[in-house]
Amino acid sequence: MYEIRFHGRGGQGAVMAAQALAEAAVLEGYFAQAFPYFGAERRGAPVRAFARIDKEKIRVKSQVYEPDILVVLDESLLEIDPVGEGLKPSGKAVINTTKMPEEIDLGVEVECGTVDATGIALESIKAPIVNTAILGALARVFDVISLESILNAIMNRFGEKLGHQSGVMNAEAARIAYLRTKIGRCSARRQLAKTKVWLPAWYEIPPGNALPQHAIEGVLIGPGSMVQNYTGTWRTQTPHYTKDKCIRCLRCWFSCPEGCIERMEDDYERWDYRYCKGCGICAQVCPVNAIEMIRGVHEWQ
Amino acid sequence: MAMKVISADHAVAYGAKLSRVEVVPAFPITPQTLIVELLAELINDGELDAHFMPVESEHSAMSAAIGASAAGARTFTATSSQGLALMHEMLYAVPQNRLPIVMANVNRSLGAASGIWVEYNDSMPERESGWLQVYIEDNQEALDMIIQAYRIAEDRNVMLPIMVCLDGFVLSHTVERVDLPDQNLVDSFLPKFRPLHVLDPDEPVTMNPIAPPEYAMEMRYQLDRAIEGAKSVINAVDHEYSSLTSRSYGGLIDSYHLEDAEIALLTLGTVTSTARAVVDYLRAKGKKAGLIKLRFIRPFPAEELKLFVRDLKALGVFDRSLSFNGYGPVFTEVRNALYQEGIPITNHIAGLGGRDVSFKEALEMFQVIEKNAGNEKGMVCYWHGLRGGS
Ligand code: SF4
Ligand code: SF4
């Protein structure tokens, strides 16, 4: 049995990728299952999806803790999540990144394929939805499932849901990714990142199911909390502010849905990039184009 | 101390008044109506300084009660049958949030077929909800239990809601002599409500946040332990109350002529009184019969029950509701608790849908129990008063 674990951000299509992989496996005559795990989070927060592939009917229904294949749809997760946890030394990894496999440090040294799935997705489907591109890369690394079956599964799932044209575009993303994937070995120099989660015993939980305004536990370091989840790490473009152009109208400050633009005492602005999700609203509302959206995750100031 | 001849519904209302409840959100439903009508009257006449909230349904009544209790008010409500069913969704929010709401539920069967008469199939399913549940035998106990309920519910080691269950019509609309304790005495017994957390705009808290699987299981276990922990408080409160009023109800569970008994029936609610009379009758004939009165089904007094049945040859369990195709719920609870005691237990289903449970029927229960003594394979479930036989 092969066990596959996908790490992505809400909205990147990790769940759909796992399902398409399962479908590809079935097309090849295997039994397969795919299922998601959602936290209490929203779009952009880390999500996991799982798939299993076997010659026999699969009975186990639990999550995957020791994957044979690890698929990371968002490079930024490497910094905040122990994505490599449990990955078998004989396993393989597929990472969405512009880096070479050797530059990736998973904490486990395995065969690794890297691909700029975000770039490919923006090129071929004009949106940073990377699941189909990453499936193409997966077909390169995981030789049990052929690219052809992956493409067929994508056509079935995406074509059915979003129309034939969308299926073609997504299959194309996978094909390009297959060709551009670089194969190598990742490194294991660092310790697996440890997430800071408050996991109390039952008698340590304050009774009454209420969180005081300044509660440290729960609000700040519990699962889904803001300290653990810098909601800015999933943006694919970053607002760049030119102070000289700014007329201090405060429209950006007023419009930002994340509240991550800080109004200074002199009414000029400052960005808290930890929580900027790159939606671009601030750039849209600025009457003097003092804000420009630049591709990639950046931090200025 | 004042003496009145009143219904159990009115006894409950006076109990709430003496407890100085502050908010009463309620929706009238037969046979609970007399409770909220009297409370509305007392509030209107300025005899009770409380806020009465007429709501458009029981779901809203419980929602409002949750809000009021969360804001730190001593909260009372009452319901019955379909009304309790409509509250079901909101009931679950109360125990986990540790809101010590006291609610009278006047037991009435849940349709279909529609009926307004007593049956416990409205409240029994809610023993899964985390509410404490006590069943009442007479009007005096109804009044005393409301006062005790607040003391138990608001104990810092408990902080749990209590449902006080009383038989529709058999209690709710039946008048009996009831002694009303002095307000001063109740005040000394029942201190001011101190909530765990207060909903206050000046000092905001997040109440009822989402609990992912990482926390939910620990929270459930914590609640389960809190319910278990309520046992000692219930017994202590009964003890203290009896020292003030000379009225003791035994706390979790009570007995009658059990010391040397060979057979016993376990009852709850008003049938307990009828069964007492049967025990007297059997004792006069030289039979060693006894009675176990179950008061609380949550927390369930499993350990006490084991001690109670130690010397019995057979036990019967009365049920006024049915888990269809699965015996009566009280029987299931009792048999679970006594699994290893090796005592033959029979289930006695009677009085469903408000069918009267006569002295003769209660006597018949004891006769079946006696026949079953020493017979492990005896009939497990016996319906009394059923035409066509069971
Ligand atoms: S792109 Fe602009 S509006 Fe959007 S989150 Fe970032 S700062 Fe706020
Ligand atoms: S919208 Fe543009 S001009 Fe207005 S405050 Fe923001 S950056 Fe400055």
GROMACS .gro file of N, CA and C in nm, chain B residues 109-234:
model
  378
  410SER      N    1  -4.611   1.323   2.774
  410SER     CA    2  -4.566   1.238   2.664
  410SER      C    3  -4.541   1.321   2.540
  411LEU      N    4  -4.451   1.269   2.460
  411LEU     CA    5  -4.412   1.335   2.337
  411LEU      C    6  -4.489   1.266   2.225
  412GLY      N    7  -4.561   1.346   2.146
  412GLY     CA    8  -4.640   1.287   2.039
  412GLY      C    9  -4.553   1.227   1.931
  413ALA      N   10  -4.606   1.140   1.840
  413ALA     CA   11  -4.744   1.099   1.834
  413ALA      C   12  -4.763   0.968   1.910
  414ALA      N   13  -4.885   0.930   1.948
  414ALA     CA   14  -5.005   1.009   1.938
  414ALA      C   15  -5.000   1.122   2.042
  415SER      N   16  -5.053   1.234   2.006
  415SER     CA   17  -5.049   1.349   2.097
  415SER      C   18  -5.119   1.318   2.227
  416GLY      N   19  -5.062   1.370   2.332
  416GLY     CA   20  -5.123   1.353   2.464
  416GLY      C   21  -5.067   1.460   2.554
  417ILE      N   22  -5.145   1.493   2.658
  417ILE     CA   23  -5.095   1.595   2.750
  417ILE      C   24  -5.059   1.532   2.884
  418TRP      N   25  -5.062   1.397   2.892
  418TRP     CA   26  -5.047   1.330   3.020
  418TRP      C   27  -4.906   1.278   3.043
  419VAL      N   28  -4.880   1.246   3.169
  419VAL     CA   29  -4.742   1.216   3.209
  419VAL      C   30  -4.684   1.092   3.141
  420GLU      N   31  -4.561   1.107   3.098
  420GLU     CA   32  -4.474   0.999   3.049
  420GLU      C   33  -4.335   1.061   3.050
  421TYR      N   34  -4.232   0.980   3.072
  421TYR     CA   35  -4.098   1.038   3.086
  421TYR      C   36  -4.019   1.036   2.955
  422ASN      N   37  -4.087   1.011   2.845
  422ASN     CA   38  -4.011   1.004   2.720
  422ASN      C   39  -3.976   1.142   2.666
  423ASP      N   40  -4.016   1.248   2.737
  423ASP     CA   41  -3.965   1.381   2.699
  423ASP      C   42  -3.830   1.407   2.764
  424SER      N   43  -3.819   1.377   2.895
  424SER     CA   44  -3.695   1.413   2.965
  424SER      C   45  -3.588   1.304   2.958
  425MET      N   46  -3.631   1.177   2.952
  425MET     CA   47  -3.530   1.069   2.957
  425MET      C   48  -3.424   1.080   2.846
  426PRO      N   49  -3.464   1.109   2.722
  426PRO     CA   50  -3.360   1.120   2.619
  426PRO      C   51  -3.259   1.231   2.650
  427GLU      N   52  -3.299   1.331   2.729
  427GLU     CA   53  -3.208   1.443   2.756
  427GLU      C   54  -3.105   1.410   2.863
  428ARG      N   55  -3.106   1.287   2.914
  428ARG     CA   56  -2.999   1.254   3.008
  428ARG      C   57  -2.866   1.240   2.936
  429GLU      N   58  -2.869   1.244   2.804
  429GLU     CA   59  -2.743   1.245   2.727
  429GLU      C   60  -2.684   1.386   2.717
  430SER      N   61  -2.761   1.488   2.759
  430SER     CA   62  -2.723   1.625   2.725
  430SER      C   63  -2.623   1.688   2.822
  431GLY      N   64  -2.602   1.624   2.936
  431GLY     CA   65  -2.512   1.682   3.036
  431GLY      C   66  -2.585   1.757   3.146
  432TRP      N   67  -2.718   1.769   3.135
  432TRP     CA   68  -2.797   1.830   3.244
  432TRP      C   69  -2.810   1.730   3.357
  433LEU      N   70  -2.810   1.779   3.479
  433LEU     CA   71  -2.846   1.694   3.592
  433LEU      C   72  -2.998   1.681   3.589
  434GLN      N   73  -3.047   1.565   3.632
  434GLN     CA   74  -3.191   1.543   3.628
  434GLN      C   75  -3.240   1.481   3.757
  435VAL      N   76  -3.341   1.544   3.816
  435VAL     CA   77  -3.399   1.490   3.939
  435VAL      C   78  -3.550   1.471   3.916
  436TYR      N   79  -3.605   1.364   3.972
  436TYR     CA   80  -3.749   1.335   3.958
  436TYR      C   81  -3.817   1.350   4.094
  437ILE      N   82  -3.935   1.410   4.090
  437ILE     CA   83  -4.002   1.458   4.211
  437ILE      C   84  -4.121   1.370   4.249
  438GLU      N   85  -4.139   1.350   4.381
  438GLU     CA   86  -4.247   1.262   4.427
  438GLU      C   87  -4.372   1.338   4.472
  439ASP      N   88  -4.353   1.454   4.536
  439ASP     CA   89  -4.471   1.528   4.582
  439ASP      C   90  -4.446   1.680   4.577
  440ASN      N   91  -4.551   1.755   4.610
  440ASN     CA   92  -4.545   1.900   4.593
  440ASN      C   93  -4.441   1.968   4.684
  441GLN      N   94  -4.428   1.916   4.805
  441GLN     CA   95  -4.328   1.973   4.896
  441GLN      C   96  -4.188   1.955   4.841
  442GLU      N   97  -4.164   1.834   4.789
  442GLU     CA   98  -4.033   1.806   4.732
  442GLU      C   99  -4.008   1.898   4.611
  443ALA      N  100  -4.115   1.926   4.536
  443ALA     CA  101  -4.101   2.014   4.419
  443ALA      C  102  -4.048   2.151   4.462
  444LEU      N  103  -4.109   2.207   4.565
  444LEU     CA  104  -4.065   2.339   4.612
  444LEU      C  105  -3.923   2.332   4.669
  445ASP      N  106  -3.901   2.235   4.755
  445ASP     CA  107  -3.769   2.226   4.821
  445ASP      C  108  -3.658   2.200   4.718
  446MET      N  109  -3.694   2.123   4.615
  446MET     CA  110  -3.590   2.086   4.519
  446MET      C  111  -3.548   2.203   4.432
  447ILE      N  112  -3.640   2.295   4.404
  447ILE     CA  113  -3.599   2.411   4.324
  447ILE      C  114  -3.492   2.491   4.400
  448ILE      N  115  -3.517   2.510   4.528
  448ILE     CA  116  -3.421   2.586   4.611
  448ILE      C  117  -3.287   2.511   4.617
  449GLN      N  118  -3.296   2.379   4.644
  449GLN     CA  119  -3.173   2.299   4.649
  449GLN      C  120  -3.103   2.297   4.514
  450ALA      N  121  -3.182   2.296   4.408
  450ALA     CA  122  -3.124   2.286   4.273
  450ALA      C  123  -3.030   2.403   4.248
  451TYR      N  124  -3.071   2.524   4.288
  451TYR     CA  125  -2.983   2.640   4.268
  451TYR      C  126  -2.855   2.627   4.349
  452ARG      N  127  -2.871   2.579   4.471
  452ARG     CA  128  -2.754   2.564   4.558
  452ARG      C  129  -2.655   2.463   4.497
  453ILE      N  130  -2.709   2.354   4.442
  453ILE     CA  131  -2.622   2.252   4.380
  453ILE      C  132  -2.563   2.306   4.251
  454ALA      N  133  -2.651   2.359   4.166
  454ALA     CA  134  -2.608   2.402   4.032
  454ALA      C  135  -2.498   2.507   4.041
  455GLU      N  136  -2.514   2.600   4.137
  455GLU     CA  137  -2.421   2.713   4.145
  455GLU      C  138  -2.299   2.685   4.232
  456ASP      N  139  -2.293   2.566   4.291
  456ASP     CA  140  -2.174   2.530   4.368
  456ASP      C  141  -2.053   2.537   4.273
  457ARG      N  142  -1.945   2.601   4.320
  457ARG     CA  143  -1.829   2.621   4.231
  457ARG      C  144  -1.770   2.490   4.180
  458ASN      N  145  -1.794   2.383   4.253
  458ASN     CA  146  -1.743   2.253   4.207
  458ASN      C  147  -1.840   2.184   4.112
  459VAL      N  148  -1.956   2.243   4.091
  459VAL     CA  149  -2.055   2.181   4.003
  459VAL      C  150  -2.075   2.269   3.880
  460MET      N  151  -2.137   2.384   3.895
  460MET     CA  152  -2.164   2.476   3.784
  460MET      C  153  -2.228   2.401   3.665
  461LEU      N  154  -2.341   2.338   3.694
  461LEU     CA  155  -2.410   2.263   3.590
  461LEU      C  156  -2.560   2.290   3.598
  462PRO      N  157  -2.631   2.280   3.487
  462PRO     CA  158  -2.775   2.303   3.488
  462PRO      C  159  -2.850   2.182   3.547
  463ILE      N  160  -2.964   2.210   3.604
  463ILE     CA  161  -3.046   2.102   3.662
  463ILE      C  162  -3.187   2.108   3.606
  464MET      N  163  -3.235   1.993   3.567
  464MET     CA  164  -3.373   1.980   3.520
  464MET      C  165  -3.452   1.912   3.632
  465VAL      N  166  -3.551   1.983   3.683
  465VAL     CA  167  -3.635   1.927   3.789
  465VAL      C  168  -3.761   1.873   3.722
  466CYS      N  169  -3.776   1.740   3.725
  466CYS     CA  170  -3.883   1.676   3.648
  466CYS      C  171  -3.999   1.638   3.740
  467LEU      N  172  -4.118   1.680   3.700
  467LEU     CA  173  -4.235   1.644   3.782
  467LEU      C  174  -4.350   1.596   3.694
  468ASP      N  175  -4.426   1.501   3.747
  468ASP     CA  176  -4.532   1.436   3.670
  468ASP      C  177  -4.642   1.533   3.632
  469GLY      N  178  -4.672   1.539   3.503
  469GLY     CA  179  -4.782   1.622   3.456
  469GLY      C  180  -4.913   1.581   3.519
  470PHE      N  181  -4.991   1.676   3.561
  470PHE     CA  182  -5.123   1.659   3.623
  470PHE      C  183  -5.117   1.586   3.757
  471VAL      N  184  -5.054   1.466   3.761
  471VAL     CA  185  -5.051   1.392   3.887
  471VAL      C  186  -4.987   1.479   3.996
  472LEU      N  187  -4.888   1.561   3.954
  472LEU     CA  188  -4.832   1.659   4.048
  472LEU      C  189  -4.872   1.801   4.007
  473SER      N  190  -4.851   1.830   3.881
  473SER     CA  191  -4.860   1.970   3.838
  473SER      C  192  -4.993   2.036   3.874
  474HIS      N  193  -5.101   1.962   3.863
  474HIS     CA  194  -5.233   2.019   3.888
  474HIS      C  195  -5.301   1.962   4.012
  475THR      N  196  -5.223   1.891   4.092
  475THR     CA  197  -5.279   1.833   4.214
  475THR      C  198  -5.240   1.921   4.333
  476VAL      N  199  -5.337   1.960   4.414
  476VAL     CA  200  -5.302   2.044   4.529
  476VAL      C  201  -5.275   1.958   4.652
  477GLU      N  202  -5.174   2.000   4.726
  477GLU     CA  203  -5.136   1.931   4.850
  477GLU      C  204  -5.091   2.037   4.949
  478ARG      N  205  -5.074   1.997   5.070
  478ARG     CA  206  -5.020   2.089   5.169
  478ARG      C  207  -4.870   2.110   5.142
  479VAL      N  208  -4.831   2.235   5.135
  479VAL     CA  209  -4.690   2.267   5.114
  479VAL      C  210  -4.647   2.372   5.216
  480ASP      N  211  -4.538   2.345   5.285
  480ASP     CA  212  -4.482   2.444   5.378
  480ASP      C  213  -4.379   2.529   5.306
  481LEU      N  214  -4.400   2.660   5.310
  481LEU     CA  215  -4.305   2.751   5.247
  481LEU      C  216  -4.203   2.799   5.349
  482PRO      N  217  -4.075   2.773   5.323
  482PRO     CA  218  -3.975   2.823   5.417
  482PRO      C  219  -3.968   2.975   5.415
  483ASP      N  220  -3.919   3.032   5.525
  483ASP     CA  221  -3.899   3.178   5.533
  483ASP      C  222  -3.799   3.225   5.428
  484GLN      N  223  -3.823   3.344   5.376
  484GLN     CA  224  -3.727   3.401   5.281
  484GLN      C  225  -3.588   3.415   5.344
  485ASN      N  226  -3.586   3.455   5.472
  485ASN     CA  227  -3.456   3.472   5.539
  485ASN      C  228  -3.378   3.342   5.544
  486LEU      N  229  -3.452   3.235   5.570
  486LEU     CA  230  -3.388   3.105   5.579
  486LEU      C  231  -3.331   3.064   5.444
  487VAL      N  232  -3.408   3.087   5.336
  487VAL     CA  233  -3.360   3.053   5.202
  487VAL      C  234  -3.240   3.141   5.166
  488ASP      N  235  -3.249   3.269   5.202
  488ASP     CA  236  -3.137   3.360   5.173
  488ASP      C  237  -3.007   3.313   5.239
  489SER      N  238  -3.020   3.261   5.361
  489SER     CA  239  -2.898   3.217   5.429
  489SER      C  240  -2.844   3.088   5.367
  490PHE      N  241  -2.935   3.012   5.310
  490PHE     CA  242  -2.897   2.882   5.250
  490PHE      C  243  -2.839   2.900   5.110
  491LEU      N  244  -2.892   3.001   5.040
  491LEU     CA  245  -2.859   3.017   4.899
  491LEU      C  246  -2.788   3.150   4.875
  492PRO      N  247  -2.656   3.147   4.871
  492PRO     CA  248  -2.583   3.274   4.851
  492PRO      C  249  -2.602   3.328   4.710
  493LYS      N  250  -2.555   3.449   4.687
  493LYS     CA  251  -2.569   3.512   4.556
  493LYS      C  252  -2.494   3.433   4.449
  494PHE      N  253  -2.548   3.432   4.332
  494PHE     CA  254  -2.489   3.358   4.219
  494PHE      C  255  -2.357   3.423   4.176
  495ARG      N  256  -2.253   3.341   4.170
  495ARG     CA  257  -2.123   3.388   4.119
  495ARG      C  258  -2.089   3.309   3.993
  496PRO      N  259  -2.108   3.367   3.876
  496PRO     CA  260  -2.079   3.293   3.753
  496PRO      C  261  -1.929   3.270   3.734
  497LEU      N  262  -1.895   3.170   3.653
  497LEU     CA  263  -1.754   3.143   3.624
  497LEU      C  264  -1.696   3.253   3.535
  498HIS      N  265  -1.774   3.288   3.432
  498HIS     CA  266  -1.734   3.393   3.339
  498HIS      C  267  -1.857   3.480   3.319
  499VAL      N  268  -1.837   3.608   3.299
  499VAL     CA  269  -1.952   3.696   3.281
  499VAL      C  270  -1.948   3.761   3.143
  500LEU      N  271  -2.063   3.757   3.078
  500LEU     CA  272  -2.077   3.827   2.952
  500LEU      C  273  -2.095   3.975   2.984
  501ASP      N  274  -1.992   4.053   2.953
  501ASP     CA  275  -1.995   4.193   2.994
  501ASP      C  276  -1.924   4.275   2.886
  502PRO      N  277  -1.995   4.372   2.825
  502PRO     CA  278  -1.935   4.448   2.716
  502PRO      C  279  -1.807   4.521   2.758
  503ASP      N  280  -1.795   4.554   2.886
  503ASP     CA  281  -1.677   4.627   2.929
  503ASP      C  282  -1.554   4.537   2.945
  504GLU      N  283  -1.581   4.408   2.963
  504GLU     CA  284  -1.469   4.315   2.973
  504GLU      C  285  -1.501   4.192   2.889
  505PRO      N  286  -1.482   4.206   2.758
  505PRO     CA  287  -1.530   4.100   2.669
  505PRO      C  288  -1.460   3.966   2.690
  506VAL      N  289  -1.536   3.860   2.677
  506VAL     CA  290  -1.479   3.725   2.671
  506VAL      C  291  -1.540   3.657   2.549
  507THR      N  292  -1.472   3.556   2.499
  507THR     CA  293  -1.530   3.475   2.392
  507THR      C  294  -1.594   3.355   2.458
  508MET      N  295  -1.726   3.344   2.446
  508MET     CA  296  -1.792   3.227   2.503
  508MET      C  297  -1.828   3.131   2.391
  509ASN      N  298  -1.817   3.003   2.423
  509ASN     CA  299  -1.854   2.899   2.328
  509ASN      C  300  -1.775   2.908   2.197
  510PRO      N  301  -1.642   2.920   2.205
  510PRO     CA  302  -1.565   2.921   2.081
  510PRO      C  303  -1.564   2.781   2.020
  511ILE      N  304  -1.521   2.773   1.897
  511ILE     CA  305  -1.515   2.642   1.832
  511ILE      C  306  -1.407   2.558   1.900
  512ALA      N  307  -1.433   2.430   1.916
  512ALA     CA  308  -1.334   2.341   1.976
  512ALA      C  309  -1.295   2.234   1.875
  513PRO      N  310  -1.174   2.245   1.820
  513PRO     CA  311  -1.131   2.143   1.726
  513PRO      C  312  -1.108   2.011   1.799
  514PRO      N  313  -1.092   1.902   1.722
  514PRO     CA  314  -1.074   1.771   1.786
  514PRO      C  315  -0.961   1.769   1.889
  515GLU      N  316  -0.863   1.857   1.873
  515GLU     CA  317  -0.752   1.860   1.969
  515GLU      C  318  -0.800   1.891   2.111
  516TYR      N  319  -0.913   1.959   2.124
  516TYR     CA  320  -0.961   1.997   2.257
  516TYR      C  321  -1.092   1.929   2.297
  517ALA      N  322  -1.177   1.902   2.195
  517ALA     CA  323  -1.315   1.864   2.225
  517ALA      C  324  -1.322   1.741   2.314
  518MET      N  325  -1.234   1.644   2.289
  518MET     CA  326  -1.245   1.521   2.367
  518MET      C  327  -1.211   1.545   2.513
  519GLU      N  328  -1.109   1.625   2.541
  519GLU     CA  329  -1.074   1.658   2.679
  519GLU      C  330  -1.188   1.734   2.746
  520MET      N  331  -1.254   1.821   2.668
  520MET     CA  332  -1.364   1.899   2.726
  520MET      C  333  -1.481   1.807   2.762
  521ARG      N  334  -1.508   1.710   2.678
  521ARG     CA  335  -1.615   1.615   2.708
  521ARG      C  336  -1.584   1.538   2.836
  522TYR      N  337  -1.459   1.495   2.847
  522TYR     CA  338  -1.422   1.416   2.965
  522TYR      C  339  -1.434   1.502   3.090
  523GLN      N  340  -1.391   1.628   3.078
  523GLN     CA  341  -1.401   1.719   3.192
  523GLN      C  342  -1.545   1.733   3.239
  524LEU      N  343  -1.638   1.745   3.142
  524LEU     CA  344  -1.779   1.758   3.177
  524LEU      C  345  -1.829   1.630   3.244
  525ASP      N  346  -1.787   1.518   3.188
  525ASP     CA  347  -1.828   1.389   3.247
  525ASP      C  348  -1.784   1.379   3.392
  526ARG      N  349  -1.662   1.423   3.420
  526ARG     CA  350  -1.611   1.418   3.558
  526ARG      C  351  -1.684   1.519   3.648
  527ALA      N  352  -1.721   1.634   3.590
  527ALA     CA  353  -1.793   1.734   3.669
  527ALA      C  354  -1.928   1.679   3.713
  528ILE      N  355  -1.994   1.605   3.624
  528ILE     CA  356  -2.124   1.547   3.659
  528ILE      C  357  -2.106   1.445   3.770
  529GLU      N  358  -2.003   1.363   3.758
  529GLU     CA  359  -1.972   1.266   3.863
  529GLU      C  360  -1.944   1.339   3.995
  530GLY      N  361  -1.871   1.449   3.986
  530GLY     CA  362  -1.834   1.525   4.105
  530GLY      C  363  -1.952   1.590   4.175
  531ALA      N  364  -2.061   1.608   4.099
  531ALA     CA  365  -2.179   1.672   4.159
  531ALA      C  366  -2.243   1.584   4.266
  532LYS      N  367  -2.212   1.454   4.264
  532LYS     CA  368  -2.277   1.361   4.357
  532LYS      C  369  -2.260   1.403   4.503
  533SER      N  370  -2.136   1.431   4.541
  533SER     CA  371  -2.112   1.461   4.682
  533SER      C  372  -2.180   1.593   4.721
  534VAL      N  373  -2.184   1.687   4.626
  534VAL     CA  374  -2.248   1.816   4.655
  534VAL      C  375  -2.399   1.795   4.675
  535ILE      N  376  -2.460   1.713   4.590
  535ILE     CA  377  -2.604   1.686   4.602
  535ILE      C  378  -2.636   1.629   4.740
   0.00000   0.00000   0.00000
